[in-house]
Structure formats: C-alpha cells, structure tokens
Short mmCIF file of C-alpha atoms and ligand atoms in Angstrom, two decimals:
data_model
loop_
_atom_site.label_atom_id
_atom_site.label_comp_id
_atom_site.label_asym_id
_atom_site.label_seq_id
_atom_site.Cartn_x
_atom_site.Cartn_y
_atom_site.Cartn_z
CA UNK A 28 -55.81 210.86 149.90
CA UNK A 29 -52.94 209.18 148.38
CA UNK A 30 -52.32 206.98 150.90
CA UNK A 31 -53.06 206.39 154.55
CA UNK A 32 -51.38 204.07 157.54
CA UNK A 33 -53.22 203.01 160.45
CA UNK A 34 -51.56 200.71 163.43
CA UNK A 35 -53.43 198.24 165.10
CA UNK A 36 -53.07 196.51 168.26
CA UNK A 37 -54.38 192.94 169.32
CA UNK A 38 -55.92 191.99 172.19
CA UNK A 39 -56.16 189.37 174.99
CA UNK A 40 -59.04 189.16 177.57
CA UNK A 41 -57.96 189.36 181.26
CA UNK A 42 -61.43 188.20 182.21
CA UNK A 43 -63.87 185.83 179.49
CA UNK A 44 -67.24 184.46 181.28
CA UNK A 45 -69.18 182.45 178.52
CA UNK A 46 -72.91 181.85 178.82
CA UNK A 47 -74.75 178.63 177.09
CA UNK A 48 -75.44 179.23 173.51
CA UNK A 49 -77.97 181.90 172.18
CA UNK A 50 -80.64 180.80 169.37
CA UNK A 51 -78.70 182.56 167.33
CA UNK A 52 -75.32 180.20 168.06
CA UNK A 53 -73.71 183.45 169.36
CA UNK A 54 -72.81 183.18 173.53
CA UNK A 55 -73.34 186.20 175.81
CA UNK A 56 -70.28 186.74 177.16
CA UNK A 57 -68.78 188.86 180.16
CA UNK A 58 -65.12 190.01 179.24
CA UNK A 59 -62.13 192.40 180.30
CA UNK A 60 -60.21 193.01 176.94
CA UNK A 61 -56.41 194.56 177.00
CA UNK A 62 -55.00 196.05 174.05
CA UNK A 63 -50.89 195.17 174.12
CA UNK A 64 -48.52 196.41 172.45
CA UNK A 65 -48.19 194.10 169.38
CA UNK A 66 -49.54 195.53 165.58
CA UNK A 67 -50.54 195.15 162.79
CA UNK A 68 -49.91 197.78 159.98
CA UNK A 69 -52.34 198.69 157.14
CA UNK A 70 -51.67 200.71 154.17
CA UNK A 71 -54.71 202.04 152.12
CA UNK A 72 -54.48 203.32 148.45
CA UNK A 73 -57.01 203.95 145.95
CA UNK A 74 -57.59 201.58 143.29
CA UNK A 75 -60.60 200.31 141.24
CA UNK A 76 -61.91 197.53 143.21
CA UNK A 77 -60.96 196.01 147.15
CA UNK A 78 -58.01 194.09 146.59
CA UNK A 79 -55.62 192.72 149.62
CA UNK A 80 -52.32 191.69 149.94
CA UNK A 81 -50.41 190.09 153.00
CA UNK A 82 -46.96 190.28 154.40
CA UNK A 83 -45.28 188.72 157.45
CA UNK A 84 -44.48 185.12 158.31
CA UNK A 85 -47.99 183.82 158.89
CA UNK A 86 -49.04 185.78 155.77
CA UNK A 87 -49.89 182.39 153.74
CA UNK A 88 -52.62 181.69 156.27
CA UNK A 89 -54.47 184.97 155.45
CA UNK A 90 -57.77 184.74 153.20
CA UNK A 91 -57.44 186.49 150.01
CA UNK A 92 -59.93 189.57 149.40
CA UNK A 93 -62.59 186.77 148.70
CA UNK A 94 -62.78 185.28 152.99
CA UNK A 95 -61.14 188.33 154.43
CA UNK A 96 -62.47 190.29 157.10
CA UNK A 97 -60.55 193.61 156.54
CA UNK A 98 -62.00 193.47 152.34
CA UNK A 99 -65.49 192.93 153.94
CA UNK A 100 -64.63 196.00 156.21
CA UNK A 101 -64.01 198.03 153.04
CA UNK A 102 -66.85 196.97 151.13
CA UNK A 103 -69.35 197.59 153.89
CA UNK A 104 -68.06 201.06 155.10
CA UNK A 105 -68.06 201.67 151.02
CA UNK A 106 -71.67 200.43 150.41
CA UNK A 107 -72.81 202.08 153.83
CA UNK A 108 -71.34 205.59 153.18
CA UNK A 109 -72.39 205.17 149.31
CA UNK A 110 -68.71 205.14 147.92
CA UNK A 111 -67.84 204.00 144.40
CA UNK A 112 -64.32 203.41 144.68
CA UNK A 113 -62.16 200.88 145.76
CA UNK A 114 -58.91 199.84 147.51
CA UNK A 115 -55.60 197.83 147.88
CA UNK A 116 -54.54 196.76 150.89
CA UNK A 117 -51.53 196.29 152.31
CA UNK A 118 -51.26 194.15 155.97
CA UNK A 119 -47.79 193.89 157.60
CA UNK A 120 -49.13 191.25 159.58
CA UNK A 121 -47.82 190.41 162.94
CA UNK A 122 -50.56 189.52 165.52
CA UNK A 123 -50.66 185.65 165.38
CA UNK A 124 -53.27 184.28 163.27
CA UNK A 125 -56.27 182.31 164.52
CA UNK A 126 -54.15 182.60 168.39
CA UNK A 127 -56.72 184.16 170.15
CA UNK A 128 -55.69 187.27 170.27
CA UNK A 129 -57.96 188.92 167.33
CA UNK A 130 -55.56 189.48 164.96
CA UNK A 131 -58.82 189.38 161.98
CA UNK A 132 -60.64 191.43 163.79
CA UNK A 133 -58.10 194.00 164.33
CA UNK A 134 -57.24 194.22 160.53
CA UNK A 135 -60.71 194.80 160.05
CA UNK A 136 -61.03 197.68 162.56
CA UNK A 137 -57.81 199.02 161.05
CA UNK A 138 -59.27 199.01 157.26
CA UNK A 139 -62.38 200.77 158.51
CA UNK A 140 -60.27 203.61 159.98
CA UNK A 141 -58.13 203.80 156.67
CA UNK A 142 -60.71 203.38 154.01
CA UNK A 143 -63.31 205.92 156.06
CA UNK A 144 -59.74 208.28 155.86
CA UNK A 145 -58.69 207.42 152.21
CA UNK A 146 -62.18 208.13 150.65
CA UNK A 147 -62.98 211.16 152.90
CA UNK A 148 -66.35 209.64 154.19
CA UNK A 149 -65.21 210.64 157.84
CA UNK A 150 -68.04 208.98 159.53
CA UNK A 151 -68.93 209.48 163.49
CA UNK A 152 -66.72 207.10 165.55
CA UNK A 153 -70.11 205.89 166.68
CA UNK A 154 -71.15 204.72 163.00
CA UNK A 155 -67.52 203.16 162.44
CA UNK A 156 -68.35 201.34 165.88
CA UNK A 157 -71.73 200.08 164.51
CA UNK A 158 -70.13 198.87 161.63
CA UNK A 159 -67.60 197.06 163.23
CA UNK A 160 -70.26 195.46 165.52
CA UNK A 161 -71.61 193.64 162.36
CA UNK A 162 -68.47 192.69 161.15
CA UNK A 163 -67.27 190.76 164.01
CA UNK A 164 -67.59 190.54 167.97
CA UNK A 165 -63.88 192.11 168.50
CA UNK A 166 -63.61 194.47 165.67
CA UNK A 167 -65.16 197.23 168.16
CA UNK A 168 -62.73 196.98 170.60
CA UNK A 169 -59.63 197.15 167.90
CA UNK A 170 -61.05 200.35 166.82
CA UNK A 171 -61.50 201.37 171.02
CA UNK A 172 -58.37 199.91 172.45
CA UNK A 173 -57.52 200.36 175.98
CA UNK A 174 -58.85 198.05 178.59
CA UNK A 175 -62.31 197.38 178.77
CA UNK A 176 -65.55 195.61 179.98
CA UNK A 177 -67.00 193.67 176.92
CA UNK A 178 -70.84 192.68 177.24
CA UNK A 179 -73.14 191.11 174.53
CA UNK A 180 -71.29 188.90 172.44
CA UNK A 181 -68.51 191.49 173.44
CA UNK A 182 -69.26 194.16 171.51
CA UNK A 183 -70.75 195.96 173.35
CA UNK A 184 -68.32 197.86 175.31
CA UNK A 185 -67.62 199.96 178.57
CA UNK A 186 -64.47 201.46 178.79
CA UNK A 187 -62.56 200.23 182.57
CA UNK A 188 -61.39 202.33 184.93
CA UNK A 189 -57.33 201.31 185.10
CA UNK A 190 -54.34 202.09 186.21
CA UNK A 191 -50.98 201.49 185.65
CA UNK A 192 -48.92 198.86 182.28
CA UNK A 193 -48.34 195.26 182.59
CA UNK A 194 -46.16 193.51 181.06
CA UNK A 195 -46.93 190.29 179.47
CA UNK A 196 -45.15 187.13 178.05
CA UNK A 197 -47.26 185.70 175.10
CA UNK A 198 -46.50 182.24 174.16
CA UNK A 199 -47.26 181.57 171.09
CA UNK A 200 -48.49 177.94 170.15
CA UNK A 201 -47.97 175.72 166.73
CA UNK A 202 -50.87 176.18 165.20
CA UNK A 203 -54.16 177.96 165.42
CA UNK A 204 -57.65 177.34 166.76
CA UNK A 205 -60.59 177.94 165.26
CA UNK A 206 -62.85 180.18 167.66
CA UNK A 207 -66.14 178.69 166.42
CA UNK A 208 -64.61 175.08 167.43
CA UNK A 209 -63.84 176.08 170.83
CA UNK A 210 -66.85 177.57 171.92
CA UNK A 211 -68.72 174.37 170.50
CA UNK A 212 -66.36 171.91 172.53
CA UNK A 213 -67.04 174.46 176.07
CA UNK A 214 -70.80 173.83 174.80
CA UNK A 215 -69.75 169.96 175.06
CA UNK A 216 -67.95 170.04 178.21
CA UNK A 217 -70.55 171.52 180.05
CA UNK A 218 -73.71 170.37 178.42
CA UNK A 219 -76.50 169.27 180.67
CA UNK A 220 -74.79 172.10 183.42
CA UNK A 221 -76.70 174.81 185.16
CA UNK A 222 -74.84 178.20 183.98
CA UNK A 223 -75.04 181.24 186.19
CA UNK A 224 -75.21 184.81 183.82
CA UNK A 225 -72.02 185.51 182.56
CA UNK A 226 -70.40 188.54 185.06
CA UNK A 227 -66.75 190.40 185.32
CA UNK A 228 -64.84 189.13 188.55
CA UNK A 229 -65.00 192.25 191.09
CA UNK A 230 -61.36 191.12 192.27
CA UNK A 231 -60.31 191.98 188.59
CA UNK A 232 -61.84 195.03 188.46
CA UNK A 233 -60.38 196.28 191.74
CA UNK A 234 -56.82 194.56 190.80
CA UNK A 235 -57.36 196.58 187.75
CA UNK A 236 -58.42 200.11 189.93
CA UNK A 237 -55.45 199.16 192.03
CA UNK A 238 -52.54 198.88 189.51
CA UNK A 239 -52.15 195.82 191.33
CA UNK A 240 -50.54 193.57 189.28
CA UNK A 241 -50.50 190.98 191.73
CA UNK A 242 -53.89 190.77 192.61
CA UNK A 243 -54.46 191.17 188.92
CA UNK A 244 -52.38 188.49 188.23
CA UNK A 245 -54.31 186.18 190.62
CA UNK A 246 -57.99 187.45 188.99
CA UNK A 247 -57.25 186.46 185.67
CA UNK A 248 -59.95 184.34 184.18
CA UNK A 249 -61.00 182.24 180.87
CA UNK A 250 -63.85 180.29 180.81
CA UNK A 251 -62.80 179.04 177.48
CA UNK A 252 -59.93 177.82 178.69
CA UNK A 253 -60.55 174.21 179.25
CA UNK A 254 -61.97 173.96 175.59
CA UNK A 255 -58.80 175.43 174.21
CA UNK A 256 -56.95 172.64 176.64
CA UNK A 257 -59.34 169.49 175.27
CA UNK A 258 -58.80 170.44 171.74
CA UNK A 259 -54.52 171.29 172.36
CA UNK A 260 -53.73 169.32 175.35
CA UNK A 261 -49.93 170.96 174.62
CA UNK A 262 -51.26 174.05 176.18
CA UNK A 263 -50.84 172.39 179.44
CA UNK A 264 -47.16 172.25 180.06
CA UNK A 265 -46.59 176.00 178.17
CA UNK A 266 -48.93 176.60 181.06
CA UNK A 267 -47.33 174.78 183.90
CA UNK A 268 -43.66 175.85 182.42
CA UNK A 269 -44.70 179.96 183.04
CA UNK A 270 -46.60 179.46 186.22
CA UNK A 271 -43.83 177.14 187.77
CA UNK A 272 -41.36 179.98 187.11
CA UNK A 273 -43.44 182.39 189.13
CA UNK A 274 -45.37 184.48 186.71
CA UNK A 275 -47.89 186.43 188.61
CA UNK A 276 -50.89 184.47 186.46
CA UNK A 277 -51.35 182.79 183.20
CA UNK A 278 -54.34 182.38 181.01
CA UNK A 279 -55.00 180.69 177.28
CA UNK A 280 -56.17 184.28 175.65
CA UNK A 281 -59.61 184.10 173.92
CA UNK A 282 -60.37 181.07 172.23
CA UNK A 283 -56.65 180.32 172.16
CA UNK A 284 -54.28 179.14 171.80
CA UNK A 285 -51.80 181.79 172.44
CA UNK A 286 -51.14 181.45 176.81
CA UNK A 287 -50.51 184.83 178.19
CA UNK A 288 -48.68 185.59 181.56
CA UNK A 289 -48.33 188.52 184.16
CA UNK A 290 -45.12 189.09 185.61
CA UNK A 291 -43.35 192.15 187.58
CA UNK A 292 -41.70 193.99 184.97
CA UNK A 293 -39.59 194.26 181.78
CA UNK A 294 -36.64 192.05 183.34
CA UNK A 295 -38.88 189.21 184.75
CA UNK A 296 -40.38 189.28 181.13
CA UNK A 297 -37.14 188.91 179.39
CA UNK A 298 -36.00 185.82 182.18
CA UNK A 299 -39.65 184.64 181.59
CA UNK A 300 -39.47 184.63 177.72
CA UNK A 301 -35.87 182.62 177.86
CA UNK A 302 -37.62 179.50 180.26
CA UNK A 303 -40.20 179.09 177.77
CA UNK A 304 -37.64 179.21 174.87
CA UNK A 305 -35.57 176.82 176.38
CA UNK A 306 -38.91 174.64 177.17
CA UNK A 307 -39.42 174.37 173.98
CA UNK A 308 -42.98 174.50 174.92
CA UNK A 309 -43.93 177.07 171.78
CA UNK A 310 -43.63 178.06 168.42
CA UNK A 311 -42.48 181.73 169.53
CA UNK A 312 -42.18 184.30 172.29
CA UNK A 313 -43.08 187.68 172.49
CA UNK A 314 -42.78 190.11 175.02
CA UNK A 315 -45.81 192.98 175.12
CA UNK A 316 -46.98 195.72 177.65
CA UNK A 317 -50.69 196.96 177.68
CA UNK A 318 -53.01 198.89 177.67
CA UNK A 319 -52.44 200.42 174.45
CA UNK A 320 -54.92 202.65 172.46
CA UNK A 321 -56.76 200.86 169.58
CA UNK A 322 -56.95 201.46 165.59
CA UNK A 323 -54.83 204.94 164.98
CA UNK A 324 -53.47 206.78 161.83
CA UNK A 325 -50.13 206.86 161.43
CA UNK A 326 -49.79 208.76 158.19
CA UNK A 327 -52.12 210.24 155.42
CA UNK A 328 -50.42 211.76 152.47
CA UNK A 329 -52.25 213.98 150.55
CA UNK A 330 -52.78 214.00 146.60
O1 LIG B 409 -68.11 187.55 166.09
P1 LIG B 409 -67.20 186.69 165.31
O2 LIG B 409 -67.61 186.58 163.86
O3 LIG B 409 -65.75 187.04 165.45
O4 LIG B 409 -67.35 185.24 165.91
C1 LIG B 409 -66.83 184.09 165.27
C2 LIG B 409 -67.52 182.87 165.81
O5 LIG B 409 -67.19 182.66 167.19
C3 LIG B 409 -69.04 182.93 165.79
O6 LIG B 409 -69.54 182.47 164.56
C4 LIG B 409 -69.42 182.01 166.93
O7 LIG B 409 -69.33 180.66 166.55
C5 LIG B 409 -68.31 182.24 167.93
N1 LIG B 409 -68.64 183.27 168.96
C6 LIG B 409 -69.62 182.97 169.90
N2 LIG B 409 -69.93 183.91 170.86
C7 LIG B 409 -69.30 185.09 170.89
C8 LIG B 409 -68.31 185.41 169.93
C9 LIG B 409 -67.99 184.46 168.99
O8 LIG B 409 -70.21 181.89 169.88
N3 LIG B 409 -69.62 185.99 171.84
#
C-alpha cells in the first residue's frame, strides 16, 4: 500500500466503578464505554523507520515518536508480525488531549489498524485486540467501538446490548489531567474504606436496553469523579451550569476532565452548548452523538 486512512472515535464511560489498587498499581474496574462521534484521523505511509507527526490545535501537547503511544503501536504490531519496515504518521488530531476521553489510546488503536493494512500483515482482529491490550487499557475498545461493558482494567470487553443515539454536550476543560494522578488521589480519598467489587449499575444497563435516555441519563456513573473534582475544583460549576439547565445527566468522563451531558436531542444540544459558552465555564464545546463504531479504514490506495 501507498497509503492508508483510518478514523477513530473517542470515548467516554457512561458507567466507571474503580476497585482499590492491584499489586500491580493497575485498578479492576467495572465500566460502560460509548464511542461518540468525535475523530481522530491517521494517515499511514511507508518510510524507513516510525516517524510521527501531529496536526490540530492541541497538536504541541502530543509526544514525538520517542513517548507516543500510536509509534509504540507500530513498532509492536511490526516486531510481533516480524516486519522490517517502517512508517510516518500523520494524526489530524481532534479528541482532546489528556480530557478523559482516550484520545492516546484511540491513535494507537487507529495506527494498529493502518500499519497491520499498510504492510499487508492482516492479522486476526483477535491478535490486533491482544496487542492493543498491552498497549494500553482503552486501546481495545478504540479498535471495538460501540457501547460496551469493560472488565479487567477495562480491556477486557463485552459488547452491550443497546438501543437507540444520544446526543451529548462535551465540555471541554483548560487543561488536562493526568489519568495516573487521578486514580492515585481516588486511592487517597478513600484510603482506609471498605470497597465492594467493582460492578455495572443494572439501571444503566436496562436504560441502555430501553433507549431510554432518561433513565440513562439518571444511571450515569463515575467513581473517579470526585478525584477529577479535588484535583480541578472548576469542574464543579461546568457541572452545576449543565445540570441546572436540565440536561438529562452529567458526568466528568474517565479520569477527566472533559464533563459530558445527556440531553433530548440535537436542539437541546445546540441550546445546551450556548449556556455553557456563555458560562464561560470551559475552554470549548462540542456537540457529539454515540454509539459510533470504533477504528475503521477510510481509504487504502494501492501502489
Ligand atoms: O492502561 P493505561 O496505560 O492507559 O493506564 C495509564 C495509567 O492509568 C496506569 O499506569 C495506571 O496508573 C492508571 N490505570 C489504573 N487502572 C486502570 C487503568 C489505568 O490504575 N484500570
């Protein structure tokens, strides 16, 4: 291949139980992810070594090849599958970075796809998923999309039985948060604290089942939430600004800090997206509808 396109979506988590720490410093966690409807584009061509270059507003926060996940994507699929090539990468980048909403991840899932294209190693989607698994918690689900029940440290994944799109308002904060950080300060906030086994809320599940976004809206959950609120108190008002204009629910996505809310449709999303504008209560507003599917081609040109 000459050259080959894959989209990518990111992700927030409806649902995100968090056990106590592992020995390993991982959590076990119990999580709903949602792939919406915002991407990130990634165009592979061969060259003699991985190489990576960023475009978009937030590209200046992006590792080079050196720290970045999508380059370690290459190189592993490469060394796993026995390639001898290499790559330059091109990310359009427009899921927000370290905002909770797996924007690293997802640009590794995407290179997989590409490079496993680009270099004709067409590996089982089961292989790719093993792969991602090792890079990173989230990279499966990028490659899976969807909505679905995340177990393990959340890669290990069941796709959900859903009906029906949502539409979202993302608010998206000044600044990121490191998801390391926040897991150690929910570590903090509830040290000495009996924890039950992380578990999926049934009323999200059957919200879900339902196409109810109502219910739904009322069953979202984030266990990581008040970590993401100790370390950006800000978060707060975006919060109180959405709910106090009626969204159906609102969450902190992830780790944070990007807030995510329900509401009824593509109007209330638009009327939504102005209040929080006018709050001044974020950096930027998008508005997103989900579930989407996960890691795709877009083009492959031959030569
Ligand atoms: O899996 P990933 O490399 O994306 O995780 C980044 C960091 O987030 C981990 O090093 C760990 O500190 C934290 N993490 C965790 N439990 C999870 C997922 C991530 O503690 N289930």
């Amino acid at each position: 291949m000459r050259e080959v396109r894959v989209r990518v979506p990111a992700k927030i988590n409806l649902g995100l139980a968090v056990a106590g720490p592992r020995p390993d410093g991982y959590h076990d966690v119990a999580t709903v992810y949602h792939a919406v409807a915002l991407y990130d584009e990634i165009v592979a061509v061969p060259h003699d070594r991985v190489e990576i270059e960023t475009h978009g507003e937030q590209a200046d926060l992006v590792p080079d090849e050196r720290g970045n996940l999508a380059a370690e994507a290459a190189r592993l699929l490469a060394r796993t599958a026995g390639v001898d090539a290499g790559v330059h990468l091109t990310v359009v980048k427009r899921i927000p970075v370290a905002g909770g909403m797996a924007g690293g991840s997802a640009d590794a899932a995407a290179a997989l796809v590409a490079c496993d294209r680009l270099w004709g190693t067409d590996l089982p989607r089961e292989q790719l998923l093993q792969l991602a698994a090792t890079l990173g918690s989230d990279v499966p689900f990028a490659l899976l999309g969807g909505t679905a029940v995340g177990l393990g440290r959340g890669e290990q994944l069941t796709p959900a039985m859903a009906r029906g799109t949502y539409h979202w308002v993302v608010a998206l904060a000044d600044g990121g948060l490191s998801t390391p950080a926040v897991f150690a300060e929910i570590d903090r906030l509830r040290q000495g604290r009996e924890l039950p086994d992380p578990s999926v809320p049934a009323e999200l599940m059957a919200a879900l089942r339902r196409g109810d976004p109502v219910e739904l809206g009322q069953a979202l959950s984030n266990d990581l939430q008040p970590a993401a609120l100790s370390l950006m108190p800000e978060l707060a008002k975006t919060l109180e600004v959405g709910l106090g204009d009626g969204a159906l629910g609102g969450i902190v996505s992830g780790s944070g800090p990007s807030v995510v809310f329900l509401v009824e449709n593509a109007e209330r999303a638009l009327d939504l997206s102005v209040v929080l504008s006018a709050a001044k209560v974020c950096r930027d507003v998008i508005r997103v509808t989900g579930p989407v599917p996960g890691a795709r081609l877009i083009e492959a040109v031959r030569g």
